[in-house]
Coordinates of C-alpha atoms and ligand atoms in Angstrom, one line a residue:
Chain A
X1 CA 100.2 132.7 91.4
X2 CA 97.2 134.9 90.4
X3 CA 95.2 132.3 88.3
X4 CA 95.8 129.2 90.6
X5 CA 94.9 131.4 93.7
X6 CA 91.9 133.0 91.8
X7 CA 90.8 129.6 90.5
X8 CA 91.0 128.1 94.1
X9 CA 89.0 131.1 95.6
X10 CA 86.4 130.8 92.6
X11 CA 85.7 127.3 93.2
X12 CA 85.5 127.7 97.1
X13 CA 82.8 130.4 96.6
X14 CA 81.0 128.0 94.5
X15 CA 81.1 125.1 97.0
X16 CA 79.9 127.3 99.6
X17 CA 77.0 128.8 97.3
X18 CA 76.1 125.1 96.7
X19 CA 76.2 123.9 100.1
X20 CA 74.0 126.9 101.3
X21 CA 71.5 126.8 98.5
X22 CA 71.1 123.1 99.1
X23 CA 70.2 123.8 102.7
X24 CA 67.6 126.7 101.7
X25 CA 66.2 124.4 99.1
X26 CA 65.7 121.7 101.7
X27 CA 64.1 124.2 104.2
X28 CA 61.8 125.6 101.6
X29 CA 60.7 122.3 100.3
X30 CA 60.0 120.9 103.7
X31 CA 58.3 123.9 104.7
X32 CA 56.1 123.9 101.7
X33 CA 55.2 120.2 101.9
X34 CA 54.9 120.3 105.4
X35 CA 57.8 118.2 107.4
X36 CA 55.2 115.9 108.9
X37 CA 56.5 112.9 110.6
X38 CA 59.1 112.0 108.4
X39 CA 61.3 115.2 107.6
X40 CA 63.0 117.9 109.5
X41 CA 64.1 121.2 108.0
X42 CA 67.4 122.8 108.9
X43 CA 66.0 125.2 111.3
X44 CA 64.0 122.4 113.2
X45 CA 67.4 120.5 113.3
X46 CA 69.5 123.8 114.6
X47 CA 66.9 124.2 117.5
X48 CA 67.3 120.5 118.3
X49 CA 70.9 120.7 118.3
X50 CA 70.8 123.5 120.9
X51 CA 68.2 121.9 123.0
X52 CA 70.2 118.6 123.0
X53 CA 73.5 120.3 123.9
X54 CA 71.8 122.4 126.7
X55 CA 70.7 119.3 128.3
X56 CA 74.3 117.7 128.1
X57 CA 73.0 114.8 125.9
X58 CA 74.6 115.7 122.7
X59 CA 78.1 116.1 124.2
X60 CA 77.6 112.7 126.1
X61 CA 76.4 110.9 122.7
X62 CA 79.5 112.7 120.9
X63 CA 82.0 111.4 123.6
X64 CA 80.8 108.0 123.6
X65 CA 80.5 107.5 119.8
X66 CA 84.0 109.1 119.6
X67 CA 85.7 107.0 121.9
X68 CA 84.3 104.0 120.5
X69 CA 85.4 105.0 116.8
X70 CA 88.9 106.2 118.3
X71 CA 89.8 103.3 120.0
X72 CA 88.6 100.7 117.4
X73 CA 90.2 102.7 114.7
X74 CA 93.6 103.0 116.4
X75 CA 93.5 99.5 117.4
X76 CA 92.8 98.5 113.7
X77 CA 95.7 100.6 112.3
X78 CA 98.1 99.4 115.1
X79 CA 97.4 95.7 114.3
X80 CA 96.6 95.9 110.5
X81 CA 99.7 97.6 109.6
X82 CA 102.0 94.9 110.7
X83 CA 100.0 92.2 109.8
X84 CA 99.8 93.7 106.1
X85 CA 103.6 94.1 106.4
X86 CA 103.9 90.4 107.7
X87 CA 101.9 89.1 104.8
X88 CA 103.9 91.0 102.3
X89 CA 107.2 89.8 103.4
X90 CA 106.6 86.4 104.4
X91 CA 104.9 83.8 102.0
X92 CA 104.1 81.4 104.9
X93 CA 102.0 84.1 106.8
X94 CA 100.4 84.9 103.3
X95 CA 99.6 81.3 102.7
X96 CA 98.3 80.8 106.4
X97 CA 96.6 84.0 107.1
X98 CA 95.9 85.1 103.6
X99 CA 92.4 83.3 103.1
X100 CA 91.2 84.5 106.2
X101 CA 91.8 88.2 105.4
X102 CA 90.4 88.0 102.0
X103 CA 87.5 85.9 102.8
X104 CA 86.7 88.4 106.1
X105 CA 87.2 91.2 103.8
X106 CA 84.7 90.3 101.3
X107 CA 82.3 89.3 104.2
X108 CA 80.0 92.2 105.7
X109 CA 81.5 91.6 109.2
X110 CA 78.9 94.2 110.2
X111 CA 76.3 91.5 110.0
X112 CA 77.8 89.8 113.2
X113 CA 77.1 93.1 115.2
X114 CA 74.1 91.9 117.0
X115 CA 76.5 88.7 118.1
X116 CA 79.0 91.2 119.0
X117 CA 76.6 93.0 121.3
X118 CA 75.9 89.6 123.0
X119 CA 79.6 88.8 123.7
X120 CA 80.8 92.3 124.9
X121 CA 77.5 93.7 126.3
X122 CA 76.2 97.1 125.6
X123 CA 79.1 99.3 126.8
X124 CA 81.2 100.9 124.4
X125 CA 83.8 97.7 123.9
X126 CA 81.3 95.9 121.6
X127 CA 81.4 99.0 119.3
X128 CA 85.3 99.1 119.7
X129 CA 85.3 95.5 118.5
X130 CA 83.1 96.4 115.6
X131 CA 84.9 99.3 114.6
X132 CA 88.3 97.6 114.8
X133 CA 87.0 94.4 112.9
X134 CA 85.7 96.6 109.9
X135 CA 88.7 99.1 109.6
X136 CA 91.5 96.5 109.9
X137 CA 90.9 94.9 106.7
X138 CA 91.4 97.8 104.4
X139 CA 94.5 98.4 106.5
X140 CA 95.8 94.9 106.2
X141 CA 95.2 94.9 102.5
X142 CA 96.4 98.1 101.5
X143 CA 99.5 97.9 103.7
X144 CA 100.3 94.6 101.9
X145 CA 99.7 95.9 98.5
X146 CA 101.7 98.9 99.2
X147 CA 104.7 96.8 100.3
X148 CA 104.1 94.7 97.0
X149 CA 104.0 97.5 94.8
X150 CA 107.4 98.7 95.6
X151 CA 109.0 99.4 92.2
X152 CA 111.3 96.4 91.4
X153 CA 113.9 98.9 89.9
X154 CA 114.5 100.7 93.2
X155 CA 114.9 97.5 94.9
X156 CA 117.5 96.2 92.7
X157 CA 119.2 99.6 92.7
X158 CA 119.5 99.5 96.5
X159 CA 120.4 96.0 96.6
X160 CA 123.2 96.7 94.4
X161 CA 124.5 98.8 97.2
X162 CA 124.7 95.5 99.3
X163 CA 121.7 96.1 101.2
X164 CA 120.4 93.4 103.4
X165 CA 116.9 92.4 103.4
X166 CA 116.0 94.4 106.4
X167 CA 117.6 97.2 105.0
X168 CA 115.5 97.0 101.7
X169 CA 112.5 96.5 103.7
X170 CA 113.2 99.6 106.1
X171 CA 114.6 101.9 103.6
X172 CA 112.9 101.0 100.5
X173 CA 109.7 98.9 101.2
X174 CA 108.3 100.8 104.0
X175 CA 108.4 104.3 102.7
X176 CA 106.9 103.2 99.3
X177 CA 104.1 101.5 101.1
X178 CA 103.2 104.6 103.1
X179 CA 101.0 106.2 100.6
X180 CA 99.1 102.8 100.4
X181 CA 98.8 102.7 104.1
X182 CA 97.3 106.2 104.3
X183 CA 94.8 105.3 101.6
X184 CA 93.7 102.5 103.9
X185 CA 93.5 105.0 106.8
X186 CA 91.0 107.5 104.8
X187 CA 89.0 104.2 103.7
X188 CA 88.9 103.0 107.1
X189 CA 87.0 106.1 108.4
X190 CA 83.9 105.8 106.4
X191 CA 83.7 102.1 107.4
X192 CA 84.6 102.9 111.0
X193 CA 81.7 105.2 111.3
X194 CA 79.4 102.9 109.8
X195 CA 80.7 100.4 112.3
X196 CA 79.9 102.8 115.3
X197 CA 76.3 103.4 113.9
X198 CA 75.2 100.0 113.1
X199 CA 76.9 98.7 116.5
X200 CA 74.8 101.2 118.5
X201 CA 71.6 100.1 116.7
X202 CA 71.9 96.9 118.1
X203 CA 72.4 97.8 121.5
X204 CA 74.2 101.1 123.4
X205 CA 73.4 103.2 126.4
X206 CA 74.6 106.4 124.4
X207 CA 76.1 107.5 121.2
X208 CA 75.0 108.9 118.2
X209 CA 73.9 105.8 116.7
X210 CA 71.7 105.3 119.6
X211 CA 70.4 109.1 119.5
X212 CA 69.3 108.0 115.8
X213 CA 67.6 104.7 116.6
X214 CA 65.8 106.2 119.7
X215 CA 64.5 109.2 117.6
X216 CA 63.1 107.1 115.1
X217 CA 61.5 104.9 117.3
X218 CA 59.7 108.3 118.7
X219 CA 59.3 109.9 115.5
X220 CA 61.5 112.5 116.5
X221 CA 62.9 113.9 113.0
X222 CA 64.7 116.8 114.3
X223 CA 66.8 114.9 116.8
X224 CA 67.4 111.9 114.2
X225 CA 69.1 114.5 111.7
X226 CA 71.1 115.9 114.6
X227 CA 72.7 112.5 114.8
X228 CA 73.0 112.1 111.0
X229 CA 74.8 115.6 110.7
X230 CA 77.1 115.3 113.4
X231 CA 78.4 111.8 111.9
X232 CA 78.6 113.3 108.4
X233 CA 80.6 116.2 110.0
X234 CA 82.8 113.7 111.8
X235 CA 83.6 111.9 108.5
X236 CA 84.4 115.1 106.8
X237 CA 86.9 116.4 109.7
X238 CA 88.5 113.0 110.2
X239 CA 89.2 112.5 106.3
X240 CA 90.6 116.2 106.3
X241 CA 92.7 115.4 109.4
X242 CA 94.2 112.0 108.0
X243 CA 94.8 114.0 104.7
X244 CA 96.5 116.8 106.4
X245 CA 98.9 114.3 108.3
X246 CA 99.2 112.2 105.0
X247 CA 100.5 115.4 103.1
X248 CA 102.9 116.4 105.9
X249 CA 104.4 112.6 105.9
X250 CA 104.0 111.4 102.3
X251 CA 105.1 114.8 100.9
X252 CA 106.9 113.3 97.9
X253 CA 103.9 112.2 96.1
Chain B
X1 CA 146.1 84.1 84.7
X2 CA 145.1 87.5 86.0
X3 CA 147.2 90.5 85.1
X4 CA 147.9 92.4 88.1
X5 CA 146.5 95.7 86.7
X6 CA 143.0 94.0 85.7
X7 CA 140.2 95.7 87.5
X8 CA 137.5 93.6 85.8
X9 CA 137.9 90.5 84.1
X10 CA 135.5 88.2 82.1
X11 CA 136.5 84.9 81.5
X12 CA 134.5 82.7 79.1
X13 CA 131.3 84.1 80.4
X14 CA 128.1 82.3 78.9
X15 CA 124.7 83.0 80.0
X16 CA 121.5 81.1 79.0
X17 CA 117.7 81.8 79.9
X18 CA 116.6 78.6 79.0
X19 CA 117.2 77.9 75.3
X20 CA 118.1 81.4 74.6
X21 CA 121.7 82.3 74.9
X22 CA 122.0 85.6 76.0
X23 CA 125.8 85.9 76.3
X24 CA 128.3 83.3 74.7
X25 CA 132.0 82.9 75.9
X26 CA 132.5 86.7 76.6
X27 CA 136.2 87.1 77.6
X28 CA 137.6 90.8 78.1
X29 CA 139.9 92.7 80.4
X30 CA 139.3 96.3 81.6
X31 CA 142.5 97.8 83.1
X32 CA 142.7 99.9 86.3
X33 CA 141.6 103.5 85.5
X34 CA 140.5 102.7 81.9
X35 CA 137.0 103.9 80.3
X36 CA 135.5 101.0 78.4
X37 CA 132.3 100.9 76.7
X38 CA 130.1 98.2 75.5
X39 CA 128.1 98.8 72.2
X40 CA 125.6 96.4 70.3
X41 CA 122.1 96.3 69.0
X42 CA 119.4 96.0 71.3
X43 CA 118.8 92.3 72.9
X44 CA 122.7 91.6 72.7
X45 CA 122.9 90.9 76.1
X46 CA 124.4 94.3 77.4
X47 CA 122.2 94.7 80.5
X48 CA 122.5 90.9 81.2
X49 CA 126.4 91.3 81.4
X50 CA 126.2 94.3 83.7
X51 CA 123.7 92.3 85.9
X52 CA 126.1 89.6 86.2
X53 CA 128.8 92.0 87.4
X54 CA 126.3 93.6 89.7
X55 CA 125.9 90.1 91.3
X56 CA 122.0 90.2 90.4
X57 CA 122.4 87.3 87.9
X58 CA 124.7 84.5 88.0
X59 CA 126.8 83.3 84.9
X60 CA 125.7 79.8 83.5
X61 CA 129.2 79.2 82.7
X62 CA 132.6 81.0 83.0
X63 CA 133.1 83.8 85.6
X64 CA 133.7 87.7 86.2
X65 CA 136.5 88.7 88.5
X66 CA 136.6 92.2 90.1
X67 CA 140.2 93.1 91.3
X68 CA 141.2 89.2 91.1
X69 CA 138.3 88.1 93.2
X70 CA 135.5 86.1 91.6
X71 CA 131.9 88.0 91.8
X72 CA 129.5 86.0 93.8
X73 CA 127.0 88.6 94.9
X74 CA 126.2 92.1 95.4
X75 CA 128.7 94.5 97.2
X76 CA 129.7 97.9 97.8
X77 CA 132.9 98.0 95.3
X78 CA 130.7 98.5 92.6
X79 CA 128.9 101.8 91.8
X80 CA 125.8 101.7 89.7
X81 CA 124.0 104.2 87.4
X82 CA 121.0 102.8 85.8
X83 CA 118.9 103.7 82.8
X84 CA 115.9 104.2 84.9
X85 CA 115.9 106.8 87.5
X86 CA 116.6 104.8 90.6
X87 CA 116.5 107.7 93.1
X88 CA 114.3 107.1 95.9
X89 CA 111.6 109.7 95.8
X90 CA 111.3 110.4 99.5
X91 CA 114.8 111.3 99.7
X92 CA 116.5 114.6 99.2
X93 CA 119.4 114.7 96.7
X94 CA 121.8 114.6 99.7
X95 CA 120.2 111.8 101.4
X96 CA 119.9 109.8 98.2
X97 CA 123.6 110.3 97.7
X98 CA 124.3 109.1 101.1
X99 CA 122.2 105.7 100.7
X100 CA 125.1 103.6 100.1
X101 CA 127.1 104.9 103.0
X102 CA 124.0 104.3 105.2
X103 CA 123.7 100.8 104.1
X104 CA 127.6 100.0 104.4
X105 CA 128.0 101.7 107.8
X106 CA 124.5 101.7 109.2
X107 CA 124.8 105.5 110.0
X108 CA 126.1 108.6 108.5
X109 CA 129.6 109.6 109.2
X110 CA 130.5 113.3 109.2
X111 CA 133.3 112.8 106.9
X112 CA 131.3 111.1 104.4
X113 CA 128.5 113.6 104.4
X114 CA 130.9 116.3 103.7
X115 CA 132.4 114.3 101.0
X116 CA 128.7 113.7 99.6
X117 CA 128.6 117.4 99.6
X118 CA 131.5 117.6 97.4
X119 CA 130.5 115.0 95.1
X120 CA 127.0 116.8 94.5
X121 CA 129.1 119.8 93.8
X122 CA 131.5 118.0 91.3
X123 CA 128.4 116.6 89.4
X124 CA 127.0 120.0 89.0
X125 CA 124.1 119.9 91.6
X126 CA 125.6 122.3 94.1
X127 CA 122.6 124.2 95.7
X128 CA 120.2 121.4 95.1
X129 CA 121.4 119.2 98.0
X130 CA 117.8 119.5 99.7
X131 CA 115.7 119.0 96.5
X132 CA 113.7 116.0 96.0
X133 CA 114.0 114.0 92.9
X134 CA 110.4 115.4 91.6
X135 CA 111.9 118.6 91.5
X136 CA 114.8 117.9 89.4
X137 CA 114.9 117.5 85.4
X138 CA 116.0 114.0 83.7
X139 CA 119.7 115.3 83.1
X140 CA 119.8 116.4 87.0
X141 CA 118.6 113.0 88.4
X142 CA 121.3 111.3 86.5
X143 CA 123.9 113.7 87.9
X144 CA 122.6 112.8 91.3
X145 CA 122.7 109.0 90.5
X146 CA 126.3 109.6 89.3
X147 CA 127.1 111.2 92.8
X148 CA 125.3 108.2 94.6
X149 CA 127.4 105.7 92.7
X150 CA 130.6 107.6 93.3
X151 CA 129.9 108.1 97.0
X152 CA 130.8 104.7 98.1
X153 CA 134.0 105.2 96.5
X154 CA 133.6 102.0 94.3
X155 CA 136.4 100.1 92.5
X156 CA 134.7 100.4 89.3
X157 CA 131.8 102.6 88.0
X158 CA 129.2 100.6 86.0
X159 CA 126.7 102.8 83.9
X160 CA 123.8 100.9 81.7
X161 CA 122.7 103.2 79.0
X162 CA 122.5 106.1 81.6
X163 CA 121.8 108.9 79.2
X164 CA 119.3 107.3 76.9
X165 CA 116.2 108.6 78.4
X166 CA 117.8 112.0 77.9
X167 CA 116.9 114.5 75.1
X168 CA 119.7 114.9 72.7
X169 CA 121.0 118.2 73.9
X170 CA 121.3 117.1 77.6
X171 CA 122.8 113.9 76.5
X172 CA 125.7 115.8 74.8
X173 CA 126.3 118.1 78.0
X174 CA 126.0 115.0 80.2
X175 CA 128.7 113.1 78.2
X176 CA 131.1 116.1 78.4
X177 CA 130.4 116.3 82.1
X178 CA 131.3 112.7 82.3
X179 CA 134.5 112.8 80.8
X180 CA 135.3 116.0 82.8
X181 CA 134.3 113.8 86.2
X182 CA 136.2 110.9 84.9
X183 CA 139.4 112.9 84.1
X184 CA 139.5 113.9 87.6
X185 CA 139.1 111.0 89.5
X186 CA 140.3 108.3 86.8
X187 CA 137.9 105.8 88.1
X188 CA 137.8 102.5 86.2
X189 CA 134.3 102.7 84.3
X190 CA 132.4 100.1 82.3
X191 CA 129.9 102.2 80.2
X192 CA 127.0 100.4 78.0
X193 CA 125.3 102.4 75.1
X194 CA 123.8 101.5 72.1
X195 CA 125.0 104.9 70.9
X196 CA 128.3 104.7 69.1
X197 CA 129.2 108.1 68.9
X198 CA 128.7 108.2 72.5
X199 CA 131.0 105.4 73.3
X200 CA 133.7 106.5 71.0
X201 CA 133.5 110.1 72.6
X202 CA 133.8 108.6 76.1
X203 CA 136.0 105.6 75.9
X204 CA 139.6 104.4 75.6
X205 CA 138.1 101.2 74.1
X206 CA 135.0 100.0 72.9
X207 CA 133.7 96.4 73.1
X208 CA 131.4 95.8 70.1
X209 CA 128.9 93.1 70.8
X210 CA 127.0 91.1 68.2
X211 CA 123.5 89.4 69.0
X212 CA 121.8 86.0 69.0
X213 CA 123.9 84.9 70.6
X214 CA 125.7 87.9 72.3
X215 CA 129.4 87.6 71.7
X216 CA 132.3 89.9 71.1
X217 CA 132.6 91.0 67.7
X218 CA 135.7 93.3 68.2
X219 CA 137.4 95.5 70.6
X220 CA 138.1 98.9 69.4
X221 CA 140.9 101.1 70.9
X222 CA 140.0 104.6 70.5
X223 CA 143.0 106.7 69.9
X224 CA 141.7 110.2 70.5
X225 CA 143.5 112.7 72.6
X226 CA 142.4 113.7 76.1
X227 CA 141.1 115.5 77.7
X228 CA 138.1 115.6 74.9
X229 CA 135.7 118.6 74.2
X230 CA 132.5 117.7 72.3
X231 CA 133.9 119.1 69.3
X232 CA 136.1 116.0 69.0
X233 CA 133.1 114.1 67.9
X234 CA 133.3 116.0 64.6
X235 CA 136.9 115.5 64.0
X236 CA 137.6 112.7 61.1
X237 CA 139.3 110.6 63.6
X238 CA 136.2 110.1 65.7
X239 CA 134.0 110.0 62.4
X240 CA 136.1 107.1 61.3
X241 CA 135.8 105.1 64.5
X242 CA 132.0 105.7 64.6
X243 CA 131.8 104.4 60.9
X244 CA 133.9 101.5 61.7
X245 CA 131.9 100.3 64.5
X246 CA 128.4 101.0 62.7
X247 CA 129.7 98.9 59.9
X248 CA 130.4 96.0 62.4
X249 CA 126.7 95.9 63.8
X250 CA 124.6 97.6 61.0
X251 CA 123.1 94.4 59.7
X252 CA 122.1 93.3 63.1
X253 CA 120.9 96.7 64.2
X254 CA 118.5 96.6 61.4
X255 CA 117.6 92.9 62.2
X256 CA 116.6 93.9 65.8
X257 CA 114.8 96.8 64.7
X258 CA 112.7 94.6 62.2
X259 CA 112.1 92.1 65.0
X260 CA 110.8 94.9 67.3
X261 CA 108.4 96.1 64.7
X262 CA 107.3 92.4 64.4
X263 CA 106.7 92.4 68.0
Ligands
LIG301 N1 115.7 87.4 82.9 C1 115.4 87.1 81.7 N2 114.7 85.8 81.4 C2 114.7 85.4 80.0 N3 115.3 86.1 78.9 C3 115.8 87.5 79.3 C4 116.0 87.5 80.6 N4 116.9 88.9 80.8 C5 117.0 89.1 79.4 N5 116.5 88.1 78.6 C6 116.9 88.0 77.2 O1 118.4 88.2 77.0 C7 118.6 89.0 75.8 C8 119.5 89.8 76.2 O2 118.7 91.1 76.9 P1 119.6 92.3 77.7 O3 120.7 91.8 78.2 O4 118.5 92.9 78.2 O5 119.8 93.0 76.1 P2 120.4 94.5 75.9 O6 120.6 95.1 77.2 O7 121.6 94.3 74.9 O8 119.2 95.3 75.1 C9 117.2 89.3 75.0 O9 116.9 88.4 74.1 C10 116.3 89.4 76.4 O10 115.1 89.0 75.8
LIG302 MG1 119.5 97.0 78.1

């Protein structure tokens, strides 16, 4: 018990010190060199956060961005997993959809964001579409890889009990693909958040990406950093959440 | 042709992989309740033979009969224990032991759960029902694999070098556990190994295979009293059997080792 716990405490302390001194350094350097037009220091960002919150703008930006991300992400997972499963078990599906999936995965789909804004307008649905289209590919590809990497000796062992294809799929392939599915979900968080920001840059009424774009135009560096910091925090929290769920469900790894 | 007591019968079984003759004209009969081992140098076709019995592989010529019926695919009447650990890592011991029942019944009848618990007790895993495979040692996992194979109450138990991944001491313990368990149920067992002393200790008969092509070199009746304790291995009778079998395959074992070195 002792050493493991001690070590964890020690590394936590170290991380906290690292973060705090990083911010302190940022503050010092910023103040010494003069923040000017292109930088804001942590105290200014904190003040801007309070101000934006008080005016109700911040909550609005967060709600909009979070809805776009949440809807797009859930759609991507709900579509991506079954498509990945289909590609893994059906060679015909693989032959038909495979080239599209591989091609679009390699393409920076984000580049068509301006087009998507034209199709769906500047409301949240254009961003939902962008998020879904960047998250779906890691979901499809990871799910497929997960099913394919099911250990052969496990499949044969269970087949020896007379298992049907369906039983093999449900009892062996699905559980052994789960760790890959979760890895895809973690990958999808970063990609999805980028999708939100880029989508909003090209056209939106509100959202953290919109806040960043607007602040950049008016050289309001403090507000710009508020947007950046909340996006970073969202990435960290969402990843921790998925990891927590993963540990609960994929407890055997 | 088939004698009524034959549980498993090979009739002129031949298996070719392209030009390679893995098994050639294997004929043998295993009686109900018998414990038979197959020994032979690496590459003589032991696993191939077992995969044919499993229904995972088809014989090129000849056939294999289980209780008089020709084997044509996988099925519930055969229980397997493999060399590699084939427990499902996301299932507990109890849940792993029940997988065969689940596949056959589509559910877990209470009576079978009770029986699975008894089997877990019998293989010496009582108290570990809710453990996951990663929490068990190699020997314990093979005990769980044995319970899983027995849970479907198979006509025959087929084991492919089940103890070869274990350390020497654990292997000895597992050998004596297996004789104890076999003594209780008198299930028909076909046991594959490359360890001659293991085959002699466990078996009523030992089928010795030669390699290239894999064929029956000799069938040795092991006439040692039962029940057997591990000490039996050190009696002159047992040593004589081991010696005899070793002489049958010595040259080929050396050949196969040389070949593996070259690869
Ligand atoms: N699927 C396969 N395709 C081609 N050759 C195979 C295949 N399975 C086994 N063999 C060959 O058949 C021979 C017997 O193999 P195997 O049954 O695994 O031997 P053992 O279990 O006695 O070591 C070996 O020479 C092996 O390389
Ligand atoms: Mg083998």
